[in-house]
PDB file of C-alpha atoms in Angstrom:
ATOM      1  CA  MET A 210     -62.805  78.427  17.114  1.00  0.00           C
ATOM      2  CA  SER A 211     -64.205  81.613  15.638  1.00  0.00           C
ATOM      3  CA  THR A 212     -67.221  81.634  13.346  1.00  0.00           C
ATOM      4  CA  LEU A 213     -66.548  81.886   9.637  1.00  0.00           C
ATOM      5  CA  ASP A 214     -68.748  84.108   7.549  1.00  0.00           C
ATOM      6  CA  TYR A 215     -68.448  82.086   4.331  1.00  0.00           C
ATOM      7  CA  GLN A 216     -69.260  83.803   1.059  1.00  0.00           C
ATOM      8  CA  ARG A 217     -69.099  81.551  -2.046  1.00  0.00           C
ATOM      9  CA  PHE A 218     -68.886  82.865  -5.569  1.00  0.00           C
ATOM     10  CA  ALA A 219     -69.071  81.274  -9.027  1.00  0.00           C
ATOM     11  CA  ASP A 220     -65.785  82.745 -10.176  1.00  0.00           C
ATOM     12  CA  GLY A 221     -62.999  85.129  -9.360  1.00  0.00           C
ATOM     13  CA  ALA A 222     -64.590  88.093 -11.065  1.00  0.00           C
ATOM     14  CA  GLN A 223     -67.768  87.904  -8.969  1.00  0.00           C
ATOM     15  CA  LEU A 224     -65.683  87.420  -5.815  1.00  0.00           C
ATOM     16  CA  ALA A 225     -63.507  90.436  -6.638  1.00  0.00           C
ATOM     17  CA  ASP A 226     -66.451  92.740  -7.196  1.00  0.00           C
ATOM     18  CA  ALA A 227     -68.253  91.646  -4.017  1.00  0.00           C
ATOM     19  CA  LEU A 228     -65.104  91.899  -1.845  1.00  0.00           C
ATOM     20  CA  ALA A 229     -64.325  95.313  -3.283  1.00  0.00           C
ATOM     21  CA  VAL A 230     -67.800  96.553  -2.355  1.00  0.00           C
ATOM     22  CA  ALA A 231     -67.557  95.117   1.143  1.00  0.00           C
ATOM     23  CA  VAL A 232     -64.105  96.622   1.829  1.00  0.00           C
ATOM     24  CA  ALA A 233     -65.048  99.953   0.336  1.00  0.00           C
ATOM     25  CA  ASP A 234     -68.065 100.047   2.660  1.00  0.00           C
ATOM     26  CA  ASN A 235     -65.770  99.554   5.664  1.00  0.00           C
ATOM     27  CA  LEU A 236     -63.538 102.341   4.489  1.00  0.00           C
ATOM     28  CA  ALA A 237     -66.444 104.703   3.784  1.00  0.00           C
ATOM     29  CA  GLN A 238     -67.865 104.062   7.267  1.00  0.00           C
ATOM     30  CA  ALA A 239     -64.505 104.847   8.840  1.00  0.00           C
ATOM     31  CA  ILE A 240     -64.165 108.070   6.880  1.00  0.00           C
ATOM     32  CA  ALA A 241     -67.697 109.096   7.930  1.00  0.00           C
ATOM     33  CA  VAL A 242     -66.983 108.414  11.601  1.00  0.00           C
ATOM     34  CA  ARG A 243     -63.274 109.356  12.005  1.00  0.00           C
ATOM     35  CA  GLY A 244     -62.446 111.354   8.892  1.00  0.00           C
ATOM     36  CA  HIS A 245     -59.957 108.799   7.553  1.00  0.00           C
ATOM     37  CA  ALA A 246     -59.588 105.012   6.997  1.00  0.00           C
ATOM     38  CA  LEU A 247     -56.815 102.469   7.284  1.00  0.00           C
ATOM     39  CA  LEU A 248     -56.520  99.400   4.993  1.00  0.00           C
ATOM     40  CA  ALA A 249     -54.135  96.448   5.035  1.00  0.00           C
ATOM     41  CA  VAL A 250     -53.930  94.066   2.064  1.00  0.00           C
ATOM     42  CA  SER A 251     -51.955  91.008   1.074  1.00  0.00           C
ATOM     43  CA  GLY A 252     -49.693  90.370  -1.892  1.00  0.00           C
ATOM     44  CA  GLY A 253     -49.438  87.376  -4.233  1.00  0.00           C
ATOM     45  CA  LYS A 254     -51.332  87.055  -7.514  1.00  0.00           C
ATOM     46  CA  THR A 255     -54.712  86.071  -6.158  1.00  0.00           C
ATOM     47  CA  PRO A 256     -55.890  89.606  -5.254  1.00  0.00           C
ATOM     48  CA  GLN A 257     -55.185  91.209  -8.627  1.00  0.00           C
ATOM     49  CA  ARG A 258     -58.853  91.324  -9.724  1.00  0.00           C
ATOM     50  CA  PHE A 259     -59.881  92.466  -6.298  1.00  0.00           C
ATOM     51  CA  PHE A 260     -57.378  95.298  -6.373  1.00  0.00           C
ATOM     52  CA  HIS A 261     -58.647  96.433  -9.773  1.00  0.00           C
ATOM     53  CA  ALA A 262     -62.222  96.409  -8.543  1.00  0.00           C
ATOM     54  CA  LEU A 263     -61.414  98.194  -5.299  1.00  0.00           C
ATOM     55  CA  SER A 264     -59.444 100.886  -7.096  1.00  0.00           C
ATOM     56  CA  GLN A 265     -62.580 101.963  -8.940  1.00  0.00           C
ATOM     57  CA  GLN A 266     -64.822 102.258  -5.840  1.00  0.00           C
ATOM     58  CA  SER A 267     -66.190 105.710  -5.193  1.00  0.00           C
ATOM     59  CA  LEU A 268     -64.425 106.815  -2.012  1.00  0.00           C
ATOM     60  CA  ASP A 269     -62.589 109.858  -0.823  1.00  0.00           C
ATOM     61  CA  TRP A 270     -59.292 108.080  -1.415  1.00  0.00           C
ATOM     62  CA  THR A 271     -57.327 111.081  -0.140  1.00  0.00           C
ATOM     63  CA  LYS A 272     -58.447 110.020   3.309  1.00  0.00           C
ATOM     64  CA  VAL A 273     -57.322 106.393   2.963  1.00  0.00           C
ATOM     65  CA  VAL A 274     -53.964 104.995   4.050  1.00  0.00           C
ATOM     66  CA  ALA A 275     -53.091 101.571   2.683  1.00  0.00           C
ATOM     67  CA  THR A 276     -50.362  99.200   3.826  1.00  0.00           C
ATOM     68  CA  LEU A 277     -49.452  95.532   3.538  1.00  0.00           C
ATOM     69  CA  VAL A 278     -50.053  92.571   5.854  1.00  0.00           C
ATOM     70  CA  ASP A 279     -46.533  91.325   4.969  1.00  0.00           C
ATOM     71  CA  GLU A 280     -43.728  91.973   2.549  1.00  0.00           C
ATOM     72  CA  ARG A 281     -40.684  90.316   1.006  1.00  0.00           C
ATOM     73  CA  TRP A 282     -37.522  92.133   1.978  1.00  0.00           C
ATOM     74  CA  VAL A 283     -36.732  93.266  -1.555  1.00  0.00           C
ATOM     75  CA  PRO A 284     -36.620  96.785  -3.119  1.00  0.00           C
ATOM     76  CA  ALA A 285     -39.912  98.326  -4.127  1.00  0.00           C
ATOM     77  CA  ASN A 286     -38.981  98.038  -7.812  1.00  0.00           C
ATOM     78  CA  ASP A 287     -38.287  94.318  -7.544  1.00  0.00           C
ATOM     79  CA  ALA A 288     -40.655  92.016  -9.495  1.00  0.00           C
ATOM     80  CA  ARG A 289     -41.263  90.038  -6.291  1.00  0.00           C
ATOM     81  CA  SER A 290     -42.222  93.110  -4.218  1.00  0.00           C
ATOM     82  CA  ASN A 291     -45.743  93.188  -2.800  1.00  0.00           C
ATOM     83  CA  GLU A 292     -45.475  96.972  -2.717  1.00  0.00           C
ATOM     84  CA  ALA A 293     -44.816  97.040  -6.449  1.00  0.00           C
ATOM     85  CA  PHE A 294     -47.853  94.790  -7.018  1.00  0.00           C
ATOM     86  CA  VAL A 295     -50.103  96.971  -4.900  1.00  0.00           C
ATOM     87  CA  ARG A 296     -48.925 100.187  -6.602  1.00  0.00           C
ATOM     88  CA  ALA A 297     -49.491  98.679 -10.075  1.00  0.00           C
ATOM     89  CA  ASN A 298     -52.893  97.140  -9.342  1.00  0.00           C
ATOM     90  CA  LEU A 299     -54.567  98.920  -6.422  1.00  0.00           C
ATOM     91  CA  LEU A 300     -53.168 102.437  -6.258  1.00  0.00           C
ATOM     92  CA  GLN A 301     -54.482 103.285  -9.720  1.00  0.00           C
ATOM     93  CA  GLY A 302     -57.518 105.205 -10.998  1.00  0.00           C
ATOM     94  CA  ARG A 303     -59.465 106.708  -8.143  1.00  0.00           C
ATOM     95  CA  ALA A 304     -57.308 104.892  -5.546  1.00  0.00           C
ATOM     96  CA  ALA A 305     -54.157 106.620  -6.799  1.00  0.00           C
ATOM     97  CA  ALA A 306     -55.010 109.379  -4.308  1.00  0.00           C
ATOM     98  CA  ALA A 307     -54.546 107.075  -1.344  1.00  0.00           C
ATOM     99  CA  ARG A 308     -51.357 107.199   0.758  1.00  0.00           C
ATOM    100  CA  PHE A 309     -49.202 104.080   1.035  1.00  0.00           C
ATOM    101  CA  ALA A 310     -47.162 103.072   4.122  1.00  0.00           C
ATOM    102  CA  PRO A 311     -44.501 100.506   3.017  1.00  0.00           C
ATOM    103  CA  LEU A 312     -43.184  97.620   5.102  1.00  0.00           C
ATOM    104  CA  TYR A 313     -39.834  97.675   3.310  1.00  0.00           C
ATOM    105  CA  GLN A 314     -37.159 100.114   4.378  1.00  0.00           C
ATOM    106  CA  ALA A 315     -34.776 101.120   1.582  1.00  0.00           C
ATOM    107  CA  GLY A 316     -31.099 101.108   2.401  1.00  0.00           C
ATOM    108  CA  ILE A 317     -31.381  98.428   5.121  1.00  0.00           C
ATOM    109  CA  ALA A 318     -30.019  95.007   4.286  1.00  0.00           C
ATOM    110  CA  THR A 319     -32.240  92.742   6.340  1.00  0.00           C
ATOM    111  CA  PRO A 320     -35.694  92.767   7.943  1.00  0.00           C
ATOM    112  CA  GLU A 321     -34.087  92.147  11.304  1.00  0.00           C
ATOM    113  CA  GLU A 322     -32.220  95.407  10.953  1.00  0.00           C
ATOM    114  CA  GLY A 323     -35.268  97.209   9.604  1.00  0.00           C
ATOM    115  CA  VAL A 324     -38.003  95.935  11.920  1.00  0.00           C
ATOM    116  CA  HIS A 325     -37.741  98.825  14.397  1.00  0.00           C
ATOM    117  CA  ALA A 326     -38.061 101.496  11.701  1.00  0.00           C
ATOM    118  CA  VAL A 327     -40.981  99.738  10.079  1.00  0.00           C
ATOM    119  CA  SER A 328     -42.699  99.088  13.402  1.00  0.00           C
ATOM    120  CA  ALA A 329     -42.438 102.786  14.196  1.00  0.00           C
ATOM    121  CA  ARG A 330     -43.897 103.737  10.829  1.00  0.00           C
ATOM    122  CA  ILE A 331     -46.924 101.435  11.245  1.00  0.00           C
ATOM    123  CA  ALA A 332     -47.414 102.411  14.892  1.00  0.00           C
ATOM    124  CA  MET A 333     -47.854 106.023  13.801  1.00  0.00           C
ATOM    125  CA  LEU A 334     -50.913 105.080  11.769  1.00  0.00           C
ATOM    126  CA  ASP A 335     -54.309 105.366  13.389  1.00  0.00           C
ATOM    127  CA  LEU A 336     -54.614 101.715  14.336  1.00  0.00           C
ATOM    128  CA  PRO A 337     -56.546  99.452  14.276  1.00  0.00           C
ATOM    129  CA  PHE A 338     -57.172  98.687  10.639  1.00  0.00           C
ATOM    130  CA  ASP A 339     -60.648  99.340   9.382  1.00  0.00           C
ATOM    131  CA  ALA A 340     -60.371  96.479   6.924  1.00  0.00           C
ATOM    132  CA  LEU A 341     -57.640  93.841   6.621  1.00  0.00           C
ATOM    133  CA  VAL A 342     -57.577  91.285   3.774  1.00  0.00           C
ATOM    134  CA  LEU A 343     -55.598  88.087   4.228  1.00  0.00           C
ATOM    135  CA  GLY A 344     -54.671  85.481   1.693  1.00  0.00           C
ATOM    136  CA  MET A 345     -53.689  81.882   2.356  1.00  0.00           C
ATOM    137  CA  GLY A 346     -51.304  79.460   0.697  1.00  0.00           C
ATOM    138  CA  GLU A 347     -51.891  75.754   0.135  1.00  0.00           C
ATOM    139  CA  ASP A 348     -49.489  75.104   3.012  1.00  0.00           C
ATOM    140  CA  GLY A 349     -51.862  76.947   5.351  1.00  0.00           C
ATOM    141  CA  HIS A 350     -49.687  80.044   5.761  1.00  0.00           C
ATOM    142  CA  THR A 351     -51.207  83.480   5.969  1.00  0.00           C
ATOM    143  CA  ALA A 352     -49.372  86.813   6.266  1.00  0.00           C
ATOM    144  CA  SER A 353     -45.766  85.560   6.613  1.00  0.00           C
ATOM    145  CA  PHE A 354     -46.761  82.953   9.179  1.00  0.00           C
ATOM    146  CA  PHE A 355     -45.030  80.093   7.375  1.00  0.00           C
ATOM    147  CA  PRO A 356     -44.693  76.561   8.697  1.00  0.00           C
ATOM    148  CA  GLY A 357     -41.144  76.311  10.026  1.00  0.00           C
ATOM    149  CA  GLY A 358     -40.724  80.045  10.318  1.00  0.00           C
ATOM    150  CA  ASP A 359     -37.951  81.136  12.618  1.00  0.00           C
ATOM    151  CA  LYS A 360     -40.201  83.532  14.488  1.00  0.00           C
ATOM    152  CA  LEU A 361     -43.526  81.780  13.899  1.00  0.00           C
ATOM    153  CA  ALA A 362     -44.215  81.087  17.601  1.00  0.00           C
ATOM    154  CA  GLU A 363     -43.671  84.718  18.481  1.00  0.00           C
ATOM    155  CA  ALA A 364     -45.645  85.993  15.511  1.00  0.00           C
ATOM    156  CA  ILE A 365     -48.749  83.939  16.269  1.00  0.00           C
ATOM    157  CA  ASP A 366     -48.729  84.493  19.990  1.00  0.00           C
ATOM    158  CA  PRO A 367     -52.093  86.170  20.743  1.00  0.00           C
ATOM    159  CA  ASN A 368     -50.563  87.748  23.857  1.00  0.00           C
ATOM    160  CA  GLY A 369     -47.480  89.070  22.097  1.00  0.00           C
ATOM    161  CA  HIS A 370     -46.568  92.733  22.148  1.00  0.00           C
ATOM    162  CA  ALA A 371     -44.782  93.144  18.838  1.00  0.00           C
ATOM    163  CA  LEU A 372     -46.578  94.871  15.968  1.00  0.00           C
ATOM    164  CA  ILE A 373     -44.142  93.749  13.279  1.00  0.00           C
ATOM    165  CA  LEU A 374     -41.658  90.883  13.087  1.00  0.00           C
ATOM    166  CA  PRO A 375     -39.106  89.596  10.585  1.00  0.00           C
ATOM    167  CA  MET A 376     -39.592  86.057   9.315  1.00  0.00           C
ATOM    168  CA  ARG A 377     -37.429  83.475   7.536  1.00  0.00           C
ATOM    169  CA  ALA A 378     -38.810  80.093   6.524  1.00  0.00           C
ATOM    170  CA  PRO A 379     -38.025  77.323   4.050  1.00  0.00           C
ATOM    171  CA  GLY A 380     -41.205  78.048   2.019  1.00  0.00           C
ATOM    172  CA  ALA A 381     -40.933  81.835   2.169  1.00  0.00           C
ATOM    173  CA  GLY A 382     -38.327  82.405  -0.490  1.00  0.00           C
ATOM    174  CA  GLU A 383     -36.895  85.759   0.475  1.00  0.00           C
ATOM    175  CA  PRO A 384     -36.654  86.991   4.083  1.00  0.00           C
ATOM    176  CA  ARG A 385     -39.908  88.648   5.048  1.00  0.00           C
ATOM    177  CA  ILE A 386     -41.484  91.144   7.412  1.00  0.00           C
ATOM    178  CA  THR A 387     -45.013  90.730   8.680  1.00  0.00           C
ATOM    179  CA  LEU A 388     -47.774  92.077  10.895  1.00  0.00           C
ATOM    180  CA  THR A 389     -48.143  89.864  13.992  1.00  0.00           C
ATOM    181  CA  LEU A 390     -51.264  88.051  15.015  1.00  0.00           C
ATOM    182  CA  PRO A 391     -52.353  90.662  17.641  1.00  0.00           C
ATOM    183  CA  ALA A 392     -52.129  93.424  15.015  1.00  0.00           C
ATOM    184  CA  ILE A 393     -54.243  91.416  12.600  1.00  0.00           C
ATOM    185  CA  LEU A 394     -56.834  90.410  15.242  1.00  0.00           C
ATOM    186  CA  ASP A 395     -57.264  93.983  16.334  1.00  0.00           C
ATOM    187  CA  SER A 396     -58.732  94.901  12.939  1.00  0.00           C
ATOM    188  CA  ARG A 397     -62.331  96.074  12.726  1.00  0.00           C
ATOM    189  CA  ALA A 398     -63.018  93.717   9.792  1.00  0.00           C
ATOM    190  CA  ILE A 399     -60.952  90.705   8.733  1.00  0.00           C
ATOM    191  CA  TYR A 400     -61.379  89.117   5.314  1.00  0.00           C
ATOM    192  CA  LEU A 401     -59.827  85.901   3.965  1.00  0.00           C
ATOM    193  CA  HIS A 402     -59.656  85.818   0.168  1.00  0.00           C
ATOM    194  CA  ILE A 403     -58.997  82.338  -1.201  1.00  0.00           C
ATOM    195  CA  GLU A 404     -59.579  80.699  -4.596  1.00  0.00           C
ATOM    196  CA  GLY A 405     -59.510  77.047  -5.620  1.00  0.00           C
ATOM    197  CA  GLU A 406     -60.703  73.758  -4.164  1.00  0.00           C
ATOM    198  CA  ARG A 407     -57.382  72.909  -2.548  1.00  0.00           C
ATOM    199  CA  LYS A 408     -57.320  76.057  -0.474  1.00  0.00           C
ATOM    200  CA  ARG A 409     -60.891  75.447   0.668  1.00  0.00           C
ATOM    201  CA  GLU A 410     -59.859  71.938   1.814  1.00  0.00           C
ATOM    202  CA  VAL A 411     -56.871  73.375   3.720  1.00  0.00           C
ATOM    203  CA  LEU A 412     -59.058  75.978   5.346  1.00  0.00           C
ATOM    204  CA  GLU A 413     -61.577  73.336   6.428  1.00  0.00           C
ATOM    205  CA  SER A 414     -58.773  71.245   7.946  1.00  0.00           C
ATOM    206  CA  ALA A 415     -57.286  74.269   9.727  1.00  0.00           C
ATOM    207  CA  ARG A 416     -60.648  75.136  11.298  1.00  0.00           C
ATOM    208  CA  TYR A 417     -60.530  72.087  13.503  1.00  0.00           C
ATOM    209  CA  VAL A 418     -56.983  72.062  14.783  1.00  0.00           C
ATOM    210  CA  ALA A 419     -55.643  73.923  17.788  1.00  0.00           C
ATOM    211  CA  ALA A 420     -54.830  77.572  17.303  1.00  0.00           C
ATOM    212  CA  THR A 421     -51.245  76.725  18.291  1.00  0.00           C
ATOM    213  CA  ASN A 422     -50.869  74.173  15.484  1.00  0.00           C
ATOM    214  CA  ARG A 423     -47.922  75.421  13.387  1.00  0.00           C
ATOM    215  CA  ALA A 424     -48.655  73.005  10.564  1.00  0.00           C
ATOM    216  CA  TYR A 425     -51.571  75.286   9.643  1.00  0.00           C
ATOM    217  CA  PRO A 426     -50.637  78.784  10.740  1.00  0.00           C
ATOM    218  CA  ILE A 427     -54.012  80.168   9.533  1.00  0.00           C
ATOM    219  CA  SER A 428     -55.506  78.323  12.478  1.00  0.00           C
ATOM    220  CA  ALA A 429     -53.966  80.962  14.730  1.00  0.00           C
ATOM    221  CA  VAL A 430     -56.234  83.600  13.101  1.00  0.00           C
ATOM    222  CA  LEU A 431     -59.285  81.336  13.082  1.00  0.00           C
ATOM    223  CA  GLY A 432     -58.826  80.235  16.645  1.00  0.00           C
ATOM    224  CA  ASN A 433     -58.283  83.643  18.175  1.00  0.00           C
ATOM    225  CA  ALA A 434     -60.423  86.019  16.130  1.00  0.00           C
ATOM    226  CA  ARG A 435     -62.868  87.971  18.234  1.00  0.00           C
ATOM    227  CA  THR A 436     -65.302  88.617  15.391  1.00  0.00           C
ATOM    228  CA  PRO A 437     -66.256  86.359  12.447  1.00  0.00           C
ATOM    229  CA  VAL A 438     -63.574  85.992   9.771  1.00  0.00           C
ATOM    230  CA  ARG A 439     -65.230  86.874   6.439  1.00  0.00           C
ATOM    231  CA  VAL A 440     -64.172  84.209   3.965  1.00  0.00           C
ATOM    232  CA  TYR A 441     -64.554  85.054   0.261  1.00  0.00           C
ATOM    233  CA  TRP A 442     -64.038  81.886  -1.830  1.00  0.00           C
ATOM    234  CA  CYS A 443     -64.520  80.736  -5.389  1.00  0.00           C
ATOM    235  CA  PRO A 444     -63.520  77.509  -7.150  1.00  0.00           C
TER     236      PRO A 444
END
């Protein structure tokens, strides 16, 4: 089991500010060393304050490419789209100058049909990610690694070769597309942003189960990470 670098905050505003500073530092270091930086973020409502804080960080955003950890297979103008949420909350202010690489492919009906095009798009980025921010649901899912997912075993295989996979699961709502575990683990810095006591309890339970336990898919990340997972939590 990997070590967790646990950062606790009094509230979501303090967490958002601290996480934004940490991620911006990763991106700035990458720009200084390689001339560009690559960021992957998660959707949902939890990261909204973090996105706002990160968007105001002083970076050369023209040298940043942002993408998603996972996405619902819905058009980019859909209210449920993670891309729409990122564009409205992160790619604003200073960060509007960043480039965005979507996981949804317009004009293709299903993620199964679109996975090759999306995989090719992400593979063309200068991987690995300099910073990758995960979320986690109260069911223990992260990315689109949902309990009961039709491709969960393949997605969380640390020895797998796929970069991107489609995913369908009872708790997922829409069909999804997601980075796989190897793509996540290859990141230079991995953050887990969670809020609320229930999610802390789920995380603590997941820490001590086998990495192959599909009841808590987050355990696949915790059990296979090669560097400490940086947990940012508030009540």
